[in-house]
Amino acid sequence: MSTGRKIRVVVAKPGLDGHDRGAKIIARALRDAGMEVIYTGLHQTPEQIVETVIQEDADAVGLSILSGAHMTLVPRIAEGLKAAGADEVVLVVGGTIPGEDIPELKELGVAEVFTPGSPVQGIVDYIRSAVPA
Amino acid sequence: MTDAERWYRERYAATPERDALFTTLSGEEVRPLYTEEDLPEPARIGLPGEFPFTRGVYPSMYRGRLWTMRQFAGFGTAEETNERFRYLLDHGQTGLSTAFDMPSLMGHDSDHPRSLGEVGREGVAVDTLDDMETLFGGIPLGDVSTSMTINAPAAVMLAFYVVAAERQGVPPEQLAGTIQTDILKEYIAQKEWCFPIDPAMRLVTDMVEFCAERMPRWHPISISGYHIREAGSTAQQELAFTLKDGFTYVEHAVERGLDVDAFAPRLSFFFNAHIDFFEEIAKYRAARRIWARELRDTYGARDERSLLMRFHSQTAGVSLTAQQPLNNIVRTATEALSAVLGGTQSLHTNSYDEAMALPTEEAVRVALRTQQVIAHETGVTNTIDPLGGSYFVEALTDRMEEAAYAYFAKIDELGGMVDAIKQNFPQREIADASFQLQEEIERGQRIVVGVNRYQSVDDAHTDILRIPPELERKQIGRVQAVRARRDSAEVEEALSELRDAAASGRNLMEPLLVAARAHASEGEIVESLQRVFGTYTETPVF
């Protein structure tokens, strides 16, 4: 990063899902790794998340979904980011995502999907490498 | 020097130890050996069915009656879940347990904008009385015991259920079952709320009061540690926060003017059964002892039934892995065995595919069969509390109890549980514990088979249950059809009456029953109450 700016990451919980153990662990690990972390808290609509990403001028956004609603929520967020001209923001998804849904999510613009058991360090490393310096 | 100390110096210290973390999953130090010196006074252990109930709440335990095998089920529309209920009853299940979908848990109707994509996904969608009647269609409500896992809008669902039974000709007095209602653990861990914490506590107390008067066979609150544990707490935190939540409900009901013995016998508990075998058993044993002592000595209960901590347990969803899913059958079996050896009254075993999606019918069957193998093949039910008197288990039970009392003291310093939650105390403790465990896993200090050790290159493909998207449209059609055919003036009047009652402070159960009979929807009822009570937003800590 030529500017020396910290990587800014929004960690978001879309939908009504209250399972926030993973999101909080990831938020803390990213913060401990020196990134600027904005955790949205629970029950965010896709529109709210897109707005947070824009307002916070984020480099990356991580969505945590364990409710099975990912095929409804993720496309709306990906489209929202595109519509707002923020398609360079690195979009990652974590949670209970069946393997067969991953190709479709990637086609929508998701950079990477992290399923249960993914090492946290791997997620930190991924975001660091995926955000352009 | 005691004999054990001599043994340690002369024998044990001379032998090398593996390079491993000798602590429980919750970080409790475990010594190489426990001896009779670790046993407490015999009175602390006691006998089954007698104070302090360490060895079990009933004199005969599983020799008299096995635990209830209660598999939690619910998905799609009420029709689909009704089919799954009948399937489970046909396969020998002895009680029904309803999972609601996210919109229902949050008090939203299926056609609310925030429900998009969530309808019927993690549980069944229930919008109105009509859905409740379909859900239990063909099931005589006077004969079954039903559990409903719903909290923030529990009073609304109970009203739907009571009216559904009324229309089957069954009065509330005959209804047996449990509704979770435990709102404190929602703010602590599960995070499905509708109202700010104070009015939410008032609504819970309204239900407790109604049930004490009208529903003698109903358990109005299932005080739940399960979700606290799933959110990443330790076993000690699960125990302490759950018990403290329980005491808080007791205090609120007593303040309302109820005699403690008029409702305490109907309070029940719900604990996690996690993977650290002995720690879990110690947790259940300590829980029973603390509850009995506090109810008797602090809250003045005189009816012995008020002292009995009866609990449901569920194996730990959080212990399941998406990698090599068949290994989850072994995890679940071990966890289920700990719940049985800990004296559970009912049990849900998770299905091996639940780290990925809702369980398939085959996976649900294996989970139920796991309980049946434990019950009928292993012989563990032949004697009561077979681990009672175990040096290790008794010592661990004492340690658990000490840890719980240390937390009680901290929470009291913060002004009690409601204030502690408002100050994010339990939330922060849980976040810290879950982060620490994750770090131990990352460092390889804790091994999770198939995840950070013994990985396989290609995990076998597992079939998963999919909820078709048409279902959401179908459910939206159902709630809109109800709105079209009901008497809208009657609904308006019922909701206006409900708002008045909410503002006046009188018990809300009767106005809720009136609203249910008028076919008001869950969302309409919750929004009416929110106009008086307001809503809730948390300040997250991580």
XYZ file of C-alpha atoms in Angstrom:
675
model
C 0.000 0.000 0.000
C 1.739 3.102 -1.204
C -0.345 5.405 0.983
C 0.371 3.338 4.060
C -3.361 3.300 4.667
C -4.730 0.445 6.739
C -6.949 -2.057 4.940
C -10.568 -1.233 5.756
C -12.922 -4.180 6.109
C -16.643 -4.248 6.772
C -17.795 -7.417 8.531
C -21.527 -7.753 8.074
C -24.395 -9.962 9.204
C -27.112 -9.804 6.551
C -30.633 -11.021 7.165
C -32.254 -12.157 10.365
C -29.609 -14.707 11.339
C -28.312 -14.134 14.872
C -25.327 -16.512 14.754
C -22.496 -14.046 15.307
C -19.752 -16.172 16.851
C -17.887 -16.499 13.565
C -18.370 -12.872 12.495
C -17.019 -11.593 15.791
C -14.011 -13.930 15.749
C -13.165 -12.827 12.212
C -13.669 -9.151 13.067
C -11.329 -9.432 16.005
C -8.698 -11.406 14.082
C -8.696 -8.845 11.270
C -8.395 -6.031 13.785
C -5.549 -7.846 15.563
C -3.877 -8.206 12.145
C -3.803 -4.403 11.878
C -6.845 -3.783 9.708
C -9.548 -1.194 10.310
C -12.662 -3.258 11.028
C -16.222 -2.004 10.908
C -18.637 -4.599 12.283
C -22.197 -3.776 11.272
C -23.893 -5.741 14.018
C -26.863 -7.959 13.350
C -29.942 -7.966 11.154
C -28.683 -5.790 8.316
C -30.533 -5.471 5.032
C -28.513 -5.773 1.815
C -29.087 -2.034 1.232
C -27.719 -1.139 4.660
C -24.601 -3.204 4.046
C -23.921 -1.617 0.661
C -24.343 1.796 2.225
C -21.915 0.972 5.032
C -19.319 -0.243 2.527
C -19.621 2.998 0.562
C -19.663 5.302 3.577
C -16.725 3.575 5.204
C -14.794 3.540 1.932
C -14.037 -0.131 2.586
C -11.532 -2.226 0.652
C -13.260 -5.468 1.494
C -16.531 -6.741 2.894
C -17.061 -10.068 4.623
C -20.589 -11.440 4.891
C -21.367 -14.039 7.518
C -24.475 -16.119 6.825
C -25.543 -19.272 8.634
C -29.236 -19.149 7.894
C -29.299 -20.703 4.446
C -30.498 -17.426 2.946
C -27.219 -16.758 1.105
C -28.611 -17.310 -2.386
C -31.144 -14.540 -1.756
C -28.995 -12.086 0.172
C -25.595 -12.301 -1.510
C -26.802 -11.492 -5.049
C -28.569 -8.371 -3.760
C -25.432 -7.163 -2.031
C -23.208 -7.967 -5.034
C -25.598 -6.115 -7.347
C -25.855 -3.218 -4.913
C -22.096 -2.851 -4.841
C -21.942 -2.898 -8.638
C -24.712 -0.335 -8.935
C -22.846 1.920 -6.506
C -19.681 1.584 -8.558
C -17.977 -0.323 -5.763
C -17.311 -3.552 -7.628
C -13.605 -3.345 -6.856
C -14.426 -3.963 -3.181
C -13.338 -7.512 -2.335
C -16.465 -9.458 -1.420
C -16.047 -12.601 0.665
C -18.669 -14.836 2.252
C -18.414 -17.165 5.239
C -20.811 -19.576 6.875
C -22.794 -22.710 6.200
C -22.592 -22.540 2.430
C -23.074 -25.865 0.605
C -20.203 -26.585 -1.798
C -22.481 -26.705 -4.801
C -23.541 -23.074 -4.277
C -19.980 -21.760 -4.384
C -19.513 -21.580 -8.196
C -22.700 -19.567 -8.575
C -21.683 -17.174 -5.794
C -18.313 -16.648 -7.470
C -20.026 -15.913 -10.757
C -21.978 -13.183 -8.977
C -18.768 -11.483 -7.959
C -17.871 -13.168 -4.692
C -14.088 -13.417 -4.513
C -13.919 -16.252 -2.016
C -16.177 -18.409 0.185
C -15.042 -19.694 3.568
C -16.965 -22.674 4.917
C -17.036 -23.939 8.528
C -13.619 -24.977 9.771
C -11.724 -22.476 7.604
C -8.608 -21.324 9.471
C -8.935 -17.699 10.538
C -5.342 -16.974 9.554
C -6.196 -18.129 6.030
C -8.988 -15.543 5.871
C -6.705 -12.779 7.136
C -4.036 -13.735 4.597
C -6.579 -13.911 1.815
C -7.925 -10.410 2.459
C -4.443 -8.994 2.686
C -3.495 -10.539 -0.668
C -6.770 -9.725 -2.427
C -6.919 -6.041 -1.543
C -4.798 -4.162 -4.092
C -1.902 -2.376 -2.485
C 2.538 -36.064 52.388
C -0.612 -37.785 51.175
C -0.451 -41.073 49.385
C -1.422 -39.359 46.148
C 1.382 -36.843 46.521
C 3.826 -39.666 47.170
C 2.554 -41.473 44.083
C 2.944 -38.320 42.026
C 6.558 -37.762 43.078
C 7.721 -41.336 43.008
C 5.827 -42.672 40.061
C 4.123 -40.147 37.832
C 6.755 -37.408 37.757
C 9.293 -39.912 36.476
C 7.271 -40.671 33.338
C 7.164 -38.361 30.321
C 3.919 -36.639 29.308
C 2.694 -36.171 25.769
C 3.023 -32.657 24.418
C -0.644 -31.787 24.788
C -3.008 -29.384 26.485
C -4.320 -31.178 29.568
C -7.292 -28.901 30.104
C -10.983 -29.282 29.506
C -12.516 -27.715 26.413
C -13.311 -24.722 28.641
C -9.734 -24.365 29.778
C -10.112 -25.970 33.205
C -6.827 -27.546 34.351
C -7.101 -31.333 34.640
C -4.695 -33.207 36.925
C -3.218 -36.574 35.994
C -5.072 -38.354 38.775
C -7.935 -37.819 41.188
C -8.293 -39.775 44.391
C -10.640 -40.058 47.319
C -9.083 -36.892 48.709
C -10.933 -35.015 45.991
C -14.351 -36.220 47.088
C -16.645 -33.714 48.793
C -18.716 -34.394 51.904
C -21.226 -37.167 51.126
C -24.083 -34.722 51.801
C -23.016 -32.625 48.811
C -23.490 -35.632 46.589
C -26.628 -37.025 48.204
C -28.950 -39.599 46.651
C -31.169 -39.508 43.549
C -34.442 -37.720 44.098
C -33.183 -36.129 47.306
C -31.645 -32.784 48.123
C -29.308 -31.505 46.723
C -30.207 -33.667 43.683
C -26.627 -33.920 42.424
C -27.331 -37.531 41.406
C -30.583 -36.859 39.618
C -33.979 -35.276 40.133
C -35.938 -38.517 40.342
C -35.466 -41.500 42.647
C -35.583 -44.071 39.849
C -34.222 -42.064 36.899
C -33.931 -44.177 33.730
C -34.960 -47.364 35.504
C -38.355 -45.779 35.895
C -38.599 -43.957 32.613
C -36.146 -43.225 29.823
C -35.517 -39.663 28.746
C -37.811 -38.224 26.093
C -36.267 -38.473 22.646
C -37.304 -35.144 21.293
C -35.984 -34.259 17.866
C -36.364 -30.614 16.963
C -37.941 -30.224 13.544
C -39.415 -27.554 11.391
C -38.970 -26.222 7.915
C -40.986 -24.875 5.067
C -44.675 -24.359 5.523
C -46.798 -25.719 8.318
C -47.935 -28.541 6.015
C -44.403 -29.849 5.461
C -43.526 -29.691 9.133
C -46.755 -31.429 10.033
C -45.638 -34.284 7.754
C -42.217 -34.436 9.448
C -43.938 -34.506 12.849
C -46.053 -37.455 11.829
C -42.941 -39.186 10.422
C -41.118 -38.743 13.745
C -44.112 -39.952 15.776
C -44.310 -43.015 13.499
C -40.607 -43.735 14.148
C -40.978 -43.865 17.887
C -40.344 -40.274 18.886
C -42.204 -39.448 22.058
C -42.551 -35.674 22.002
C -42.799 -32.960 19.366
C -40.442 -30.044 19.083
C -41.048 -27.107 16.782
C -38.384 -25.012 15.116
C -39.653 -21.705 13.752
C -38.145 -19.807 10.862
C -36.201 -16.581 11.376
C -39.040 -14.214 10.455
C -41.335 -15.939 12.971
C -38.609 -15.710 15.643
C -38.215 -11.991 15.004
C -41.931 -11.256 14.868
C -42.105 -10.567 11.121
C -44.809 -11.888 8.830
C -43.678 -13.859 5.793
C -44.471 -10.975 3.460
C -42.461 -8.419 5.457
C -39.545 -7.029 3.389
C -37.015 -8.305 5.948
C -38.344 -11.842 5.593
C -37.176 -12.088 2.001
C -35.209 -15.276 1.448
C -35.677 -16.451 5.040
C -39.194 -17.872 4.994
C -39.344 -21.515 6.019
C -35.604 -21.913 5.823
C -34.435 -22.698 9.329
C -37.782 -23.661 10.692
C -41.457 -23.480 9.972
C -43.188 -20.229 9.072
C -46.121 -19.469 11.367
C -47.889 -16.196 10.646
C -51.379 -16.721 12.004
C -53.616 -19.049 13.953
C -54.359 -20.798 10.660
C -50.711 -21.867 10.274
C -50.657 -23.137 13.855
C -53.749 -25.238 13.178
C -52.186 -26.696 10.045
C -48.936 -27.412 11.888
C -50.689 -29.611 14.431
C -53.398 -30.908 12.101
C -54.382 -34.490 12.938
C -52.368 -34.415 16.174
C -54.589 -34.397 19.271
C -53.155 -31.582 21.361
C -54.532 -32.971 24.612
C -52.442 -36.143 24.168
C -49.009 -34.991 23.007
C -46.403 -32.861 24.666
C -45.122 -30.092 22.461
C -42.063 -27.947 22.644
C -41.899 -24.623 20.836
C -38.584 -22.919 20.409
C -39.460 -19.280 20.246
C -38.570 -16.429 22.554
C -39.215 -12.763 21.821
C -42.743 -13.402 20.455
C -43.334 -16.487 22.661
C -46.487 -15.044 24.203
C -47.955 -14.562 20.716
C -47.186 -18.152 19.680
C -48.558 -19.496 22.943
C -51.768 -17.579 22.261
C -51.958 -19.148 18.763
C -51.372 -22.593 20.267
C -53.959 -22.185 23.022
C -56.559 -21.014 20.499
C -55.663 -23.854 18.080
C -56.253 -26.308 20.939
C -59.461 -24.521 21.936
C -60.732 -25.130 18.400
C -59.912 -28.850 18.826
C -61.996 -28.738 21.995
C -58.955 -28.950 24.309
C -58.812 -26.404 27.165
C -55.492 -24.783 28.182
C -55.532 -26.764 31.423
C -54.910 -29.962 29.435
C -52.039 -28.729 27.285
C -48.633 -30.188 28.043
C -45.399 -28.832 26.718
C -42.777 -26.179 26.831
C -42.225 -22.836 25.179
C -38.721 -21.464 25.339
C -39.499 -17.808 26.160
C -35.991 -17.240 27.540
C -35.450 -13.694 26.391
C -32.383 -12.971 28.516
C -30.258 -15.428 26.581
C -31.430 -13.767 23.362
C -29.768 -10.514 24.385
C -26.763 -12.509 25.629
C -26.289 -14.927 22.782
C -28.914 -15.855 20.217
C -29.899 -12.313 19.244
C -33.494 -12.734 18.146
C -35.431 -9.939 19.835
C -38.496 -7.761 19.278
C -38.557 -5.285 22.182
C -36.203 -3.590 24.623
C -35.197 -5.759 27.545
C -37.481 -4.295 30.250
C -40.820 -4.657 28.415
C -39.605 -8.040 27.161
C -39.188 -9.152 30.780
C -42.672 -7.887 31.560
C -44.112 -9.974 28.712
C -42.310 -13.074 30.016
C -43.702 -12.460 33.486
C -47.214 -12.021 32.044
C -46.890 -15.488 30.524
C -45.555 -17.020 33.713
C -48.486 -15.559 35.569
C -51.025 -16.784 33.004
C -49.537 -20.287 32.995
C -49.460 -20.451 36.788
C -53.194 -19.774 36.779
C -54.421 -21.560 33.671
C -51.866 -24.055 32.332
C -50.700 -26.368 35.108
C -49.070 -28.815 32.666
C -47.220 -26.187 30.666
C -43.612 -25.056 31.106
C -43.662 -21.319 30.393
C -39.873 -20.866 30.214
C -37.089 -23.177 29.178
C -34.082 -21.406 30.604
C -31.460 -22.022 28.020
C -27.728 -22.345 28.122
C -27.670 -24.049 24.755
C -27.381 -20.872 22.693
C -24.961 -19.267 25.124
C -22.653 -22.226 24.534
C -23.205 -22.219 20.775
C -22.224 -18.544 20.763
C -18.829 -19.666 22.026
C -19.037 -19.615 25.818
C -17.249 -21.999 28.124
C -19.141 -24.641 30.084
C -18.724 -22.515 33.214
C -20.229 -19.458 31.515
C -23.085 -21.543 30.149
C -23.818 -22.827 33.637
C -23.462 -19.495 35.423
C -25.351 -17.282 32.958
C -28.171 -19.794 32.556
C -28.695 -20.201 36.274
C -28.514 -16.458 36.811
C -31.105 -15.970 34.066
C -33.268 -18.498 35.887
C -32.972 -16.657 39.197
C -33.856 -13.422 37.416
C -37.129 -14.881 36.087
C -37.921 -16.147 39.572
C -37.289 -12.694 41.054
C -39.523 -11.001 38.478
C -42.382 -13.422 39.097
C -42.060 -13.084 42.853
C -42.105 -9.289 42.496
C -45.306 -9.689 40.487
C -46.782 -11.235 43.612
C -46.673 -14.922 42.674
C -45.762 -17.496 45.275
C -42.499 -19.118 44.203
C -44.057 -22.580 44.510
C -46.888 -21.550 42.179
C -44.560 -21.408 39.171
C -41.083 -22.738 39.988
C -42.070 -26.410 39.487
C -42.865 -25.514 35.861
C -39.561 -23.862 35.079
C -37.312 -26.114 33.049
C -33.843 -25.847 31.583
C -32.068 -26.524 28.334
C -28.354 -27.229 28.177
C -25.786 -27.932 25.539
C -24.082 -31.326 25.396
C -20.636 -30.464 24.117
C -17.699 -32.674 23.269
C -15.707 -32.595 26.537
C -17.340 -35.632 28.086
C -16.666 -35.306 31.818
C -16.880 -31.536 31.892
C -20.426 -31.725 30.554
C -21.477 -34.356 33.076
C -20.043 -32.216 35.888
C -21.933 -29.201 34.529
C -25.318 -30.931 34.728
C -24.641 -32.274 38.208
C -23.507 -28.864 39.494
C -26.519 -27.187 37.874
C -28.977 -29.375 39.750
C -27.261 -28.779 43.053
C -27.028 -25.008 42.717
C -30.628 -24.626 41.583
C -31.972 -26.726 44.452
C -29.951 -24.856 47.048
C -30.762 -21.366 45.773
C -34.466 -22.059 45.307
C -34.724 -23.396 48.824
C -32.404 -21.037 50.667
C -32.556 -17.782 48.704
C -36.056 -17.872 47.214
C -37.781 -19.740 50.020
C -39.373 -22.520 47.980
C -41.080 -25.105 50.191
C -42.534 -27.430 47.559
C -39.835 -29.954 46.704
C -40.827 -29.839 43.040
C -39.634 -26.226 42.931
C -36.111 -27.438 43.682
C -35.901 -29.894 40.813
C -33.881 -28.775 37.845
C -35.309 -30.775 34.985
C -33.574 -30.186 31.706
C -33.593 -30.874 28.026
C -30.282 -31.175 26.260
C -29.077 -30.973 22.712
C -25.761 -32.065 21.306
C -23.477 -29.222 20.241
C -24.142 -27.950 16.741
C -20.968 -25.937 17.012
C -18.882 -29.102 17.450
C -19.951 -30.460 14.069
C -17.660 -30.064 11.099
C -18.405 -29.675 7.433
C -15.294 -31.732 6.741
C -15.775 -35.522 6.790
C -19.375 -35.176 7.989
C -19.792 -38.827 8.987
C -17.394 -38.137 11.890
C -20.186 -36.012 13.318
C -22.140 -39.165 14.139
C -19.372 -40.108 16.573
C -19.259 -36.625 18.089
C -23.001 -36.585 18.553
C -23.044 -40.047 20.126
C -20.386 -39.043 22.659
C -22.210 -35.825 23.493
C -25.522 -37.634 23.828
C -23.935 -40.107 26.218
C -22.684 -37.262 28.393
C -26.204 -35.827 28.588
C -27.579 -39.235 29.588
C -24.882 -39.802 32.202
C -25.603 -36.264 33.395
C -29.243 -37.167 33.975
C -31.100 -35.333 31.204
C -34.905 -35.505 30.988
C -35.026 -35.136 27.217
C -32.547 -35.060 24.401
C -32.136 -33.884 20.841
C -29.290 -35.404 18.864
C -28.007 -33.387 15.928
C -27.738 -34.859 12.473
C -24.357 -35.362 10.881
C -25.057 -33.050 7.943
C -26.033 -29.966 9.966
C -22.762 -28.093 9.531
C -23.890 -27.651 5.921
C -27.635 -27.394 5.814
C -30.876 -28.617 7.311
C -30.778 -32.351 7.933
C -32.061 -34.900 5.470
C -34.521 -37.519 6.651
C -31.807 -40.185 6.618
C -29.507 -38.091 8.809
C -32.338 -37.367 11.243
C -33.044 -41.078 11.500
C -29.409 -41.875 12.338
C -29.487 -39.175 15.019
C -32.604 -40.645 16.615
C -31.173 -44.173 16.326
C -28.079 -42.949 18.208
C -30.257 -42.219 21.219
C -32.025 -45.540 20.885
C -28.685 -47.398 20.844
C -27.605 -45.580 24.005
C -30.947 -46.291 25.669
C -31.332 -49.930 24.749
C -27.930 -51.428 23.938
C -25.201 -49.844 26.048
C -26.517 -50.710 29.501
C -25.833 -47.200 30.846
C -29.452 -46.880 31.971
C -29.326 -49.854 34.329
C -28.052 -47.937 37.307
C -28.625 -44.359 38.448
C -25.833 -41.795 38.049
C -23.152 -44.418 37.371
C -20.422 -41.770 37.650
C -21.531 -40.578 41.096
C -18.605 -40.892 43.468
C -16.054 -40.850 40.676
C -13.128 -38.916 42.125
C -12.729 -36.931 38.937
C -16.384 -36.247 38.215
C -17.126 -35.166 41.777
C -14.091 -32.876 41.860
C -15.026 -31.369 38.518
C -18.612 -30.899 39.712
C -17.288 -28.914 42.687
C -15.059 -26.809 40.438
C -17.997 -26.049 38.156
C -20.039 -24.919 41.098
C -17.272 -22.617 42.364
C -16.894 -21.075 38.920
C -20.637 -20.423 38.736
C -20.703 -18.692 42.111
C -17.751 -16.516 41.095
C -19.776 -15.347 38.089
C -22.887 -14.784 40.217
C -20.848 -12.440 42.420
C -19.577 -10.462 39.404
C -23.074 -10.169 37.941
C -24.471 -9.012 41.286
C -21.795 -6.329 41.418
C -23.068 -5.065 38.077
C -26.591 -4.800 39.465
C -27.997 -8.197 38.462
C -28.377 -9.969 35.133
C -30.564 -7.403 33.357
C -28.065 -4.640 34.116
C -25.091 -6.892 33.342
C -26.577 -7.562 29.904
C -27.170 -3.835 29.347
C -23.471 -3.350 30.143
C -22.542 -6.145 27.692
C -20.851 -8.178 30.419
C -21.910 -11.711 29.458
C -21.634 -10.822 25.765
C -18.011 -9.772 26.221
C -17.105 -12.811 28.317
C -18.467 -15.092 25.602
C -16.715 -13.229 22.784
C -13.413 -13.518 24.647
C -13.872 -17.218 25.338
C -14.780 -18.056 21.757
C -11.825 -16.111 20.408
C -9.464 -17.875 22.770
C -10.711 -21.322 21.760
C -10.369 -20.422 18.094
C -6.786 -19.370 18.719
C -6.026 -22.692 20.375
C -7.419 -24.466 17.348
C -5.446 -22.231 14.973
C -2.245 -22.941 16.854
C -2.967 -26.652 16.685
C -3.100 -26.915 20.463
C -6.596 -28.256 20.134
C -7.158 -30.871 17.526
C -10.378 -30.989 15.570
C -10.311 -34.221 13.584
C -10.686 -33.601 9.878
C -10.264 -29.836 10.309
C -6.750 -29.158 11.586
C -5.533 -32.776 11.741
C -6.273 -35.914 9.723
C -7.705 -33.969 6.817
C -8.869 -35.927 3.781
C -8.307 -34.602 0.315
C -11.794 -35.097 -0.988
C -14.661 -35.121 1.424
C -17.432 -37.415 0.337
C -20.392 -35.679 -1.217
C -23.309 -35.441 1.182
C -26.873 -34.968 0.090
C -28.484 -31.925 1.622
C -32.038 -30.826 2.112
C -32.989 -27.808 0.005
C -35.888 -25.521 0.658
C -37.404 -24.657 -2.705
C -37.849 -20.900 -3.255
C -41.501 -21.393 -4.330
C -42.208 -22.128 -0.716
C -41.770 -18.515 0.277
C -44.315 -17.421 -2.317
C -46.698 -20.134 -1.139
C -46.435 -18.982 2.484
C -46.883 -15.342 1.497
C -50.024 -16.442 -0.338
C -51.278 -18.153 2.815
C -50.895 -15.149 5.100
C -52.401 -12.813 2.516
C -55.359 -15.139 2.057
C -55.980 -15.068 5.809
C -55.880 -11.263 5.787
C -58.387 -11.198 2.933
C -60.960 -13.483 4.544
C -60.935 -12.360 8.181
C -63.059 -9.596 9.708
C -60.720 -6.635 9.589
C -62.770 -4.515 12.019
C -62.451 -7.293 14.588
C -58.669 -7.379 14.050
C -58.370 -3.616 14.438
C -60.322 -3.686 17.632
C -58.251 -6.548 19.056
C -54.976 -4.795 18.220
C -56.142 -1.523 19.679
C -57.201 -3.317 22.869
C -53.754 -4.959 22.964
C -51.967 -1.607 22.707
C -54.087 -0.226 25.532
C -53.249 -3.217 27.705
C -49.550 -2.833 26.885
C -49.655 0.816 27.915
C -51.695 0.140 31.044
C -49.472 -2.623 32.388
C -52.214 -5.247 32.713
C -51.467 -8.857 31.797
C -51.220 -9.187 28.022
C -52.201 -12.834 27.633
C -55.974 -12.311 27.428
C -55.728 -9.561 24.787
C -53.281 -11.790 22.887
C -55.807 -14.636 22.877
C -58.454 -12.245 21.565
C -56.086 -11.124 18.791
C -55.256 -14.753 17.916
C -58.966 -15.630 17.663
C -59.457 -12.650 15.352
C -56.726 -14.100 13.071
C -54.398 -11.152 13.624
C -50.979 -12.083 12.292
C -47.848 -12.422 14.374
C -46.289 -9.406 12.669
C -49.330 -7.222 13.271
C -49.386 -8.162 16.936
C -45.646 -7.579 17.432
C -45.735 -4.254 15.589
C -48.670 -3.148 17.733
C -46.670 -3.912 20.850
C -43.598 -2.193 19.405
C -45.633 0.984 19.044
C -45.890 0.965 22.838
C -42.636 -0.759 23.836
C -40.214 0.364 21.124
C -37.564 -1.844 19.479
C -34.056 -2.977 20.369
C -30.644 -2.478 18.754
C -27.515 -3.855 20.332
C -24.094 -2.284 20.547
C -21.983 -5.245 19.494
C -18.798 -6.159 21.345
C -16.051 -8.239 19.759
